[in-house]
Coordinates of C-alpha atoms in Angstrom, one line a residue:
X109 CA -68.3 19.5 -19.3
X110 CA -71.9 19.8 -18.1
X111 CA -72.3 20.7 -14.5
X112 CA -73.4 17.8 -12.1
X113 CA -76.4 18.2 -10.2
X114 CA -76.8 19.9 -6.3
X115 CA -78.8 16.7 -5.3
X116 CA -77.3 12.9 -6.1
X117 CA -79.8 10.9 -8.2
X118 CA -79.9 6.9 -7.7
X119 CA -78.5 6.7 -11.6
X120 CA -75.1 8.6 -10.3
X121 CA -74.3 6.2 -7.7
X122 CA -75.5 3.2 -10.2
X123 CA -72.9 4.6 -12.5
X124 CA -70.4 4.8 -9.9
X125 CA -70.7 1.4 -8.6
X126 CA -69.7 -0.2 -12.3
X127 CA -67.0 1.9 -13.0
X128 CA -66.0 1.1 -9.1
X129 CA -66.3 -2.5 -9.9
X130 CA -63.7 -2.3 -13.3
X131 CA -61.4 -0.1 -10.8
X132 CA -61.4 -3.0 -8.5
X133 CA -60.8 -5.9 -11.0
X134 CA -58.0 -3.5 -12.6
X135 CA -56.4 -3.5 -8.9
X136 CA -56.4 -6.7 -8.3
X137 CA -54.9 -7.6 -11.7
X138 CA -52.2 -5.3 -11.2
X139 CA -51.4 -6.6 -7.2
X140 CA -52.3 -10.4 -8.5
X141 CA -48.6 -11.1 -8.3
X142 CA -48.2 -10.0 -5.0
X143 CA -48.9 -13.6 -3.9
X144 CA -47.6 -15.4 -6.5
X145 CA -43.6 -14.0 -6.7
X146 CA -42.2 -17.5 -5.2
X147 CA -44.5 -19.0 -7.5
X148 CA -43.4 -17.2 -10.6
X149 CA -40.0 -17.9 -9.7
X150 CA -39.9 -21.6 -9.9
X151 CA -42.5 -21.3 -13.1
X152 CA -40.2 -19.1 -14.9
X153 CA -36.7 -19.6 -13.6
X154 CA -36.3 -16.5 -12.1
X155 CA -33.5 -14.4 -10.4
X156 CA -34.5 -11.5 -7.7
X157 CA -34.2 -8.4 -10.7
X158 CA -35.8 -10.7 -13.5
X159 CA -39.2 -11.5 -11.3
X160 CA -39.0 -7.5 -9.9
X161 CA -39.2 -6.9 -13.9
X162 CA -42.4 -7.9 -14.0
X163 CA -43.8 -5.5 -11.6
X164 CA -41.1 -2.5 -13.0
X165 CA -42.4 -3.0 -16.8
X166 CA -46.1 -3.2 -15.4
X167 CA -45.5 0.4 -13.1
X168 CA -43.2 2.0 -16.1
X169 CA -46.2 1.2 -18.3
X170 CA -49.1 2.0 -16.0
X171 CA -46.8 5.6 -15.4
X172 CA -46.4 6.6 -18.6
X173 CA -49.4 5.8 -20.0
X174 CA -51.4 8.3 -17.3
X175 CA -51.1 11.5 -19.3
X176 CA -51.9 9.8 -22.9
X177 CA -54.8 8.2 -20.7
X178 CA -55.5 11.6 -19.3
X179 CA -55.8 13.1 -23.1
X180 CA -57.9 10.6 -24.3
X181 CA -60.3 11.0 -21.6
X182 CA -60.7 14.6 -22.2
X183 CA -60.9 14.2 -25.9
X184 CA -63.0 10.9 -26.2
X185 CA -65.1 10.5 -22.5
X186 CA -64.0 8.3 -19.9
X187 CA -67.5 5.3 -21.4
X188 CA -64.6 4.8 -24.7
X189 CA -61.8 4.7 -22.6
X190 CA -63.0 2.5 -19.6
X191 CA -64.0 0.1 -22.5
X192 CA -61.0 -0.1 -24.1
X193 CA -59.3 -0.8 -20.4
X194 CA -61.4 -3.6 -19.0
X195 CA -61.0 -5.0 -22.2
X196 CA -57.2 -5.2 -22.3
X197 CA -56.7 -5.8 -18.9
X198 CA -58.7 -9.4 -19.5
X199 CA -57.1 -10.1 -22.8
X200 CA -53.9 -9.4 -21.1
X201 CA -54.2 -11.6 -18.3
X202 CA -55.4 -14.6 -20.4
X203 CA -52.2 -14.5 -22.0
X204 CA -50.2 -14.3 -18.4
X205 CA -52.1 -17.5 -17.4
X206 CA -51.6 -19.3 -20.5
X207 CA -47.5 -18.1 -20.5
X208 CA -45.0 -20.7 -21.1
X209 CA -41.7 -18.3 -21.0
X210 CA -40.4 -15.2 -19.3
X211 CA -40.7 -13.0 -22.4
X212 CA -44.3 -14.0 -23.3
X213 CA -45.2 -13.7 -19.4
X214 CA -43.7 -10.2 -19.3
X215 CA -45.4 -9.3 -22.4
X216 CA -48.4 -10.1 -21.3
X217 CA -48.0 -8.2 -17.8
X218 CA -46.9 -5.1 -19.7
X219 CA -50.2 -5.4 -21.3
X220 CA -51.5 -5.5 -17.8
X221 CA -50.5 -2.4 -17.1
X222 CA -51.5 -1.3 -20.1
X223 CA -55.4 -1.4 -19.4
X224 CA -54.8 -1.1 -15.5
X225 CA -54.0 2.6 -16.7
X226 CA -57.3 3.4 -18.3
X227 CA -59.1 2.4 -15.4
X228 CA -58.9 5.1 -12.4
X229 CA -58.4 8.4 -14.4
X230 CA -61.8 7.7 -16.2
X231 CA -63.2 6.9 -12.6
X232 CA -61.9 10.2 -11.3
X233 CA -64.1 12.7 -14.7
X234 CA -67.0 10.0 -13.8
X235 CA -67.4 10.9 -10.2
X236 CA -66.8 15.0 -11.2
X237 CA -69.4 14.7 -14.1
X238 CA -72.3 12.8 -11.7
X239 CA -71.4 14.4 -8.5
X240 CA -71.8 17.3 -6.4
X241 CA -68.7 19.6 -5.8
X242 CA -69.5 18.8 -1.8
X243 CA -69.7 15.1 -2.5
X244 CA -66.5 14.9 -4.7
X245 CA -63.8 14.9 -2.3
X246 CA -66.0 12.0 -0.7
X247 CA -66.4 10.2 -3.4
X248 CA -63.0 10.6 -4.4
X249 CA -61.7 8.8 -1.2
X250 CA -64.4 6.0 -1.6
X251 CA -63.6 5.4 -5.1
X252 CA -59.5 5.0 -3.9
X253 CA -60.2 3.3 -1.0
X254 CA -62.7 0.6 -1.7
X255 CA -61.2 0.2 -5.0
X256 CA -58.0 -1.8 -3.0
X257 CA -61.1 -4.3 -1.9
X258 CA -59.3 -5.5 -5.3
X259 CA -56.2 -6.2 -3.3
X260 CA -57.8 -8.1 -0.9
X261 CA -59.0 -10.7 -3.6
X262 CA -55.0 -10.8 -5.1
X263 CA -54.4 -11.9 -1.4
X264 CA -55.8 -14.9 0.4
X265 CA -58.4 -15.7 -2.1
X266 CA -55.1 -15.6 -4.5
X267 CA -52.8 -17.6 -2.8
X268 CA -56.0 -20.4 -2.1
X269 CA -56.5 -20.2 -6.4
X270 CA -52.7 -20.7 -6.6
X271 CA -52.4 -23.8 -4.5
X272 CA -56.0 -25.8 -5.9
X273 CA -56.1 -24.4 -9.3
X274 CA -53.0 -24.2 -10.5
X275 CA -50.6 -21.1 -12.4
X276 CA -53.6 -21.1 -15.3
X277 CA -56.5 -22.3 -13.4
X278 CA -56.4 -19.6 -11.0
X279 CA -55.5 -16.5 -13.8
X280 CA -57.9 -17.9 -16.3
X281 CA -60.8 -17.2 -13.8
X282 CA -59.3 -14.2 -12.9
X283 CA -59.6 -13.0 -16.3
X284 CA -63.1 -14.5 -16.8
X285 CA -64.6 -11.8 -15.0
X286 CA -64.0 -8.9 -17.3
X287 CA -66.4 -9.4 -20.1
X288 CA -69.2 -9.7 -17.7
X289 CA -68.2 -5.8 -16.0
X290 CA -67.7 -5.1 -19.5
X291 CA -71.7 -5.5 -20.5
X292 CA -72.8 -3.9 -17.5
X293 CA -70.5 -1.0 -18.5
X294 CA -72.1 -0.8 -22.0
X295 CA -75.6 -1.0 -20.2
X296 CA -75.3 0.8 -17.2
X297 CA -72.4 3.7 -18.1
X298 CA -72.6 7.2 -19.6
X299 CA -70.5 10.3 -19.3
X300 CA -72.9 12.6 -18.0
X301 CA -76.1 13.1 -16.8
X302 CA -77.0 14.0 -20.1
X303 CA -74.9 12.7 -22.7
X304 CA -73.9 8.8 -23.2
X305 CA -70.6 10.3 -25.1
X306 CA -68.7 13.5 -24.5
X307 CA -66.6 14.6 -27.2
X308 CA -63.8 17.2 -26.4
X309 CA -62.6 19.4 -29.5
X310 CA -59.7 17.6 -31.2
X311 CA -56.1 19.8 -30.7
X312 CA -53.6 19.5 -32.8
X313 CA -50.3 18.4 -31.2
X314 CA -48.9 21.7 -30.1
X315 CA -52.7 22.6 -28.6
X316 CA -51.9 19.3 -26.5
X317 CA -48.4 20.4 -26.1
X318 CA -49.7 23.5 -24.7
X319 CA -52.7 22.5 -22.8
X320 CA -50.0 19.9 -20.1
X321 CA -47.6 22.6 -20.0
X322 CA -50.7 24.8 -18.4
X323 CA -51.5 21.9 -16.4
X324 CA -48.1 21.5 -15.4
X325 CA -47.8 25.1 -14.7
X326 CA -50.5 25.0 -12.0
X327 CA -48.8 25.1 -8.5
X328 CA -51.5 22.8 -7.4
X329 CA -50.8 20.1 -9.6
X330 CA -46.9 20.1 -9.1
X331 CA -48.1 19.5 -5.4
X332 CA -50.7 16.6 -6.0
X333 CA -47.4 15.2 -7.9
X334 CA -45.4 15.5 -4.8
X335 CA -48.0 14.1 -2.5
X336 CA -49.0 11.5 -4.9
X337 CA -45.1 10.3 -5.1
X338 CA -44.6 10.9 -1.7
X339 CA -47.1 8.5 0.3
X340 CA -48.5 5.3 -1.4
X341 CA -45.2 4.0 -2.7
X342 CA -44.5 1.8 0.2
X343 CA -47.8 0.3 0.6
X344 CA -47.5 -0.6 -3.3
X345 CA -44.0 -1.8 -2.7
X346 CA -45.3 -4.3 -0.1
X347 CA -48.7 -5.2 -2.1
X348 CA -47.4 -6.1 -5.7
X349 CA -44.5 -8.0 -4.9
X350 CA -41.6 -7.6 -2.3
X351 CA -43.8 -7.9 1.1
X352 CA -44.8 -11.7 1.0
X353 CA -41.1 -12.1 0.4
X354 CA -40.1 -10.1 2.9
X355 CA -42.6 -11.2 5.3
X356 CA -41.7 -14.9 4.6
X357 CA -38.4 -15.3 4.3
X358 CA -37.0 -11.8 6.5
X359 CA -39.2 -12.2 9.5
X360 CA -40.1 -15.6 9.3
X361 CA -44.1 -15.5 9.4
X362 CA -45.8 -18.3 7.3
X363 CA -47.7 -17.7 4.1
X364 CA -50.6 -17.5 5.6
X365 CA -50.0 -15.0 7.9
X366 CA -48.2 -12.9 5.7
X367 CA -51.2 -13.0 3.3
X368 CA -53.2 -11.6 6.0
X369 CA -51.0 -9.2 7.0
X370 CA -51.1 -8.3 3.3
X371 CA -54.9 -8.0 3.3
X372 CA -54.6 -5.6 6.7
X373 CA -52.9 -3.0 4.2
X374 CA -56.6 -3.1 2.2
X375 CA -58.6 -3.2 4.8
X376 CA -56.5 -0.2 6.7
X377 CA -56.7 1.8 3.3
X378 CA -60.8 0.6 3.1
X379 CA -61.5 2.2 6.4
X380 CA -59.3 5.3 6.4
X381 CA -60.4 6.8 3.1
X382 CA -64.0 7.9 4.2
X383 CA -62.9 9.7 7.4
X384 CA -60.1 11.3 5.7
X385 CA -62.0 12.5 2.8
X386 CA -65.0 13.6 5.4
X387 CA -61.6 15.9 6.9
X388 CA -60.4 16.8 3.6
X389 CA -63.5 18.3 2.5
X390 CA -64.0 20.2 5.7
X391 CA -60.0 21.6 6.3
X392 CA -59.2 21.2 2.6
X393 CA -56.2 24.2 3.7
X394 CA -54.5 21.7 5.7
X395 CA -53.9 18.7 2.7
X396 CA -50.4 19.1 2.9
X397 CA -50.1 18.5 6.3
X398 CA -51.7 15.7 6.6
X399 CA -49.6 14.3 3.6
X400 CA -46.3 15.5 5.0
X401 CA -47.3 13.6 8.9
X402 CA -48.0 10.4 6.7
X403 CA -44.9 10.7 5.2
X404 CA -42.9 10.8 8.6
X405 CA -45.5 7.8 10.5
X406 CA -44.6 5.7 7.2
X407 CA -40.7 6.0 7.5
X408 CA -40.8 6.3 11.4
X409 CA -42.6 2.6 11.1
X410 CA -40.5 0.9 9.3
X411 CA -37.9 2.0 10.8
X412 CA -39.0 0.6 14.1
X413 CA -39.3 -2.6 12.2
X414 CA -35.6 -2.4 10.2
X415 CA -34.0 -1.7 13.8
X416 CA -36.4 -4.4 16.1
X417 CA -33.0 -7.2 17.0
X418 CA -34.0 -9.9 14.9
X419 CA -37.5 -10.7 13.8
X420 CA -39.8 -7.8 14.6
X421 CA -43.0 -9.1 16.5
X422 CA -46.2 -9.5 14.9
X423 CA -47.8 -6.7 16.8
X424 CA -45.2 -4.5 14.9
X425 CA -45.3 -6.0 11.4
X426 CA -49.4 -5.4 12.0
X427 CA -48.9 -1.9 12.9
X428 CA -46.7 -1.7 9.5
X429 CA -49.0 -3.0 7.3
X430 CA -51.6 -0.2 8.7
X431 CA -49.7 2.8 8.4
X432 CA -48.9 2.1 4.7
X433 CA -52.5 1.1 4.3
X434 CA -53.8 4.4 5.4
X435 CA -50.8 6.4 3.4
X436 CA -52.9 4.8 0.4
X437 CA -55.9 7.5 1.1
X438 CA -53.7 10.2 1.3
X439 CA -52.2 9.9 -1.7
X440 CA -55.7 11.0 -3.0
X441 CA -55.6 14.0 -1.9
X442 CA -53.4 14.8 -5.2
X443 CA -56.2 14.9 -7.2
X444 CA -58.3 17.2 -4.9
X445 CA -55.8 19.8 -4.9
X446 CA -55.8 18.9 -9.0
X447 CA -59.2 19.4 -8.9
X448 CA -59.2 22.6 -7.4
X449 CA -56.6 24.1 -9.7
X450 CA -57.2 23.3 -12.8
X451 CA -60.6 24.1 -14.8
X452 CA -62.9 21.3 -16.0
X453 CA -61.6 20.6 -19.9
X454 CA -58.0 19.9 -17.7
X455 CA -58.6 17.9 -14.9
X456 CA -58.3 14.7 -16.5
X457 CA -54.8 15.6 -18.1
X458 CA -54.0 16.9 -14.5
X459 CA -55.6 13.8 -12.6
X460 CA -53.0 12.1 -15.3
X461 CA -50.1 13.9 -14.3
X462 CA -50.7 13.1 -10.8
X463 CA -51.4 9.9 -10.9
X464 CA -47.8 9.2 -12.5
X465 CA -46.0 10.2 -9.4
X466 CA -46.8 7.8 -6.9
X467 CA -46.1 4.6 -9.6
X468 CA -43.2 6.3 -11.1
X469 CA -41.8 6.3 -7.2
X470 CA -43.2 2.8 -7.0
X471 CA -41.6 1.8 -9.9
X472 CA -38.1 3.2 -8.3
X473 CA -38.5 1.6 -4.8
X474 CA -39.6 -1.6 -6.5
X475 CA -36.3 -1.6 -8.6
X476 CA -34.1 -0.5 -6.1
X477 CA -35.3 -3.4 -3.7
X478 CA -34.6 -6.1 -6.6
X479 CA -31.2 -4.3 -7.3
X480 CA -29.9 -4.6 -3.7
X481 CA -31.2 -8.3 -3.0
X482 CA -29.2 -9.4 -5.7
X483 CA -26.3 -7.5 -5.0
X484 CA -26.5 -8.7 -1.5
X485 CA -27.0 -12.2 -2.5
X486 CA -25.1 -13.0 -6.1
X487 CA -26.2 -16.3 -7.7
X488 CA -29.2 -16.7 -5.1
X489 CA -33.0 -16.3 -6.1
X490 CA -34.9 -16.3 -3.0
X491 CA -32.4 -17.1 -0.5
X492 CA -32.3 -14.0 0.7
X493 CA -30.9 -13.1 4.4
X494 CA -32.9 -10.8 6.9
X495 CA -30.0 -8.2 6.8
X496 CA -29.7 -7.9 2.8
X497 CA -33.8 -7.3 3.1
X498 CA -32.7 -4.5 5.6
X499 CA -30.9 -3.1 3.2
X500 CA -33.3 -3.2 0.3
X501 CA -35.7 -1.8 1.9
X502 CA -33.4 1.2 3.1
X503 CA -34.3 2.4 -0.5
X504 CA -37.6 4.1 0.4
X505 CA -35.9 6.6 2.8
X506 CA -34.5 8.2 -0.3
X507 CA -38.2 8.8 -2.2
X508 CA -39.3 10.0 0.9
X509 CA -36.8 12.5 1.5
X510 CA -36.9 13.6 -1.9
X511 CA -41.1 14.0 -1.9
X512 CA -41.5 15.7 1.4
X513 CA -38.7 18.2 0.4
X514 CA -40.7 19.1 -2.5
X515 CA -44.2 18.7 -0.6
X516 CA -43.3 21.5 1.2
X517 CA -41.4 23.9 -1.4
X518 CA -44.9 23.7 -3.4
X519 CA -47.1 24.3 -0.2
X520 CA -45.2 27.2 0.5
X521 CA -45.4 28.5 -2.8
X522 CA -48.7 28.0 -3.3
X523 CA -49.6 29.3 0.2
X524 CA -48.2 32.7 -1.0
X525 CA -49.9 33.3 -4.2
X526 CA -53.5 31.8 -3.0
X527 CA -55.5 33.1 0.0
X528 CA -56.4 30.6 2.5
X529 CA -59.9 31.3 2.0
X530 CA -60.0 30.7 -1.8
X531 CA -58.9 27.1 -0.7
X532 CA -61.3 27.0 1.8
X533 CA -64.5 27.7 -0.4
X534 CA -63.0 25.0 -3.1
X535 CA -63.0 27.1 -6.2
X536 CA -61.1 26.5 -8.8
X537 CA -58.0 27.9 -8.7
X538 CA -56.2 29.2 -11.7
X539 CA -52.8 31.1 -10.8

């Protein structure tokens, strides 16, 4: 991969700001639901587990397609790949608005997740190809951050579609917006400074085999894992489909305000990112710290909220919906510590790795919510009581007791075989 330049050029940022703008449509595709659970319900005819299906199949897809995604991007150039995903990603939500059934609407949002996954990895070798080493961890935090300005949009602006447009009204021009970021991506878009495409050498399948397992080997990409599963989970828990429920029906807030409250998360995650990637570049040997404090603010907050007799004020709810909003930021710092462990022709397999972990632990928090409401309240669909949502949401303590454990098992290993001030200077690390 060529290097990127010392200075930024105007065309780098250009090229950033059109692959930002796919991110953001992807993001809102994928949280567009968020809104819309109560309204899927009566559509469909659905129970608590069948409309958490949705967003399980989606995450389960999204997850296991980041390493394929990851390959392709190192083998074809993120340009190919980005095409192929705004394009899907349209298709596929054309077909959720137009969806008559639960099985054609759960196709159709498994094809969501589908192109949702070729979206941010090909971001990520975008910004590393155009950038400066000193901008990347920057640029890195912008790209994660303002890329949830996508959220935003699956929020208010959602639930106003919903209730004047209609189920197909308001998807339908949802979707319409892809072909048009898709022609300024054909326009605008190239790999590199100085190549449209960049080709990587095709590998045979134990070459590919071969080239994870040294990704996987990597210390610093076991860690990214970890801090990737560890601290955006809840906020995606909340965002794509069990916090207007629980907002509504648990503590008793109207739609409205819970689609604020939703938006807060965003706009939390918006302003965060910059200062913590400004801190990140600057103490990049204390990462895992600030990952493992998120983790403990995140589960000391809600359970301030779980225990709060009764409904818990606004004030708290508010102060909820920040803290996981700002978790969303340090998730990111996953694929700095990928980017300084692995060498160039690897980070996008890496970056893919990493990216898995925090939607594989969404995708478990998400499940196990569904699972307990409907143990907790058999033959119901959304009559659900404030105590069985306490419950449910008891789920995440697990995932975070399981990622912080292995936070710090990898900090400490990595801590030993890697000087403090290799980290420091931001070299790549191979180990």
């Amino acid at each position: 991969m060529n290097q990127p330049p010392a200075t930024t050029p105007r065309r780098a940022w250009l090229v950033w700001g059109v692959a930002l703008a796919i991110y953001v449509l992807a993001v809102f595709h994928r949280t567009s639901l968020a809104v819309a659970g109560l309204a899927a319900t009566d559509r469909f005819g659905l129970s608590a587990s069948q409309l958490a299906s949705f967003t399980m199949l989606q995450l389960m897809v999204y997850a296991g397609m980041q390493i394929p995604v990851g390959l392709l991007v190192d083998r074809f150039g993120p340009r190919t790949v980005l095409t192929a995903g705004v394009t899907l990603v349209s298709l596929a939500q054309t077909g959720f608005a137009l969806a008559g059934s639960y099985p054609e609407a759960l196709l159709a949002r498994t094809l969501v997740g589908m192109g949702d996954a070729m979206t941010f990895i090909c971001v990520l070798r975008l910004v590393s190809s155009w950038f400066s080493a000193r901008r990347i961890p920057l640029v890195v935090q912008l790209t994660g951050s303002t890329g949830q300005i996508g959220a935003i949009a699956a929020a208010v602006p959602m639930t106003w579609a919903l209730r004047e447009l209609g189920w197909s009204g308001a998807y339908l021009t949802a979707a319409a917006v892809g072909p048009a970021l898709l022609v300024l991506l054909l326009l605008v878009v190239d790999d590199s400074p100085s190549r449209r495409h960049e080709r990587g050498h095709p590998m045979s399948r134990r070459a590919l085999l071969g080239s994870l397992r040294d990704s996987w080997a990597q210390p610093g990409t076991r860690l990214g894992f970890w801090v990737h599963f560890s601290t955006p989970f809840s906020a995606h828990l909340l965002a794509l489909l069990w916090g207007f429920p629980f907002l509504v029906v648990s503590e008793g807030v109207s739609e409205t305000t819970a689609g604020a409250l939703l938006t807060l998360i965003v706009v939390a995650t918006v302003a965060s990112g910059p200062a913590l990637g400004w801190l990140v570049g600057r103490h990049p040997y204390r990462r895992s710290t600030a990952a493992l404090v998120t983790v403990a603010a995140t589960a000391g907050t809600w359970t301030a909220v779980l225990a709060w007799p009764g409904q818990a004020p606004l004030w708290l709810l508010a102060a909820l919906m920040v803290v996981c909003g700002c978790a969303g930021p340090v998730s990111m710092i996953g694929f700095d510590v990928a980017r300084t462990s692995n060498p160039p022709h690897r980070l996008a397999s890496a970056s893919g790795i990493i990216n898995q972990g925090g939607f594989v632990a969404a995708l478990l928090a998400v499940f196990g919510v569904g699972a307990v409401l409907d143990l907790l309240t058999p033959g119901a669909s959304t009559d659900y009581s404030a105590e069985a949502f306490t419950a449910a949401m008891s789920v995440q303590y697990l995932l975070w007791g399981l990622g912080a454990a292995q936070i710090w098992r990898h900090r400490v290993r990595i801590r030993r075989l890697i000087p403090r001030e290799t980290v420091e200077r931001g070299s790549t690390m191979v180990t």
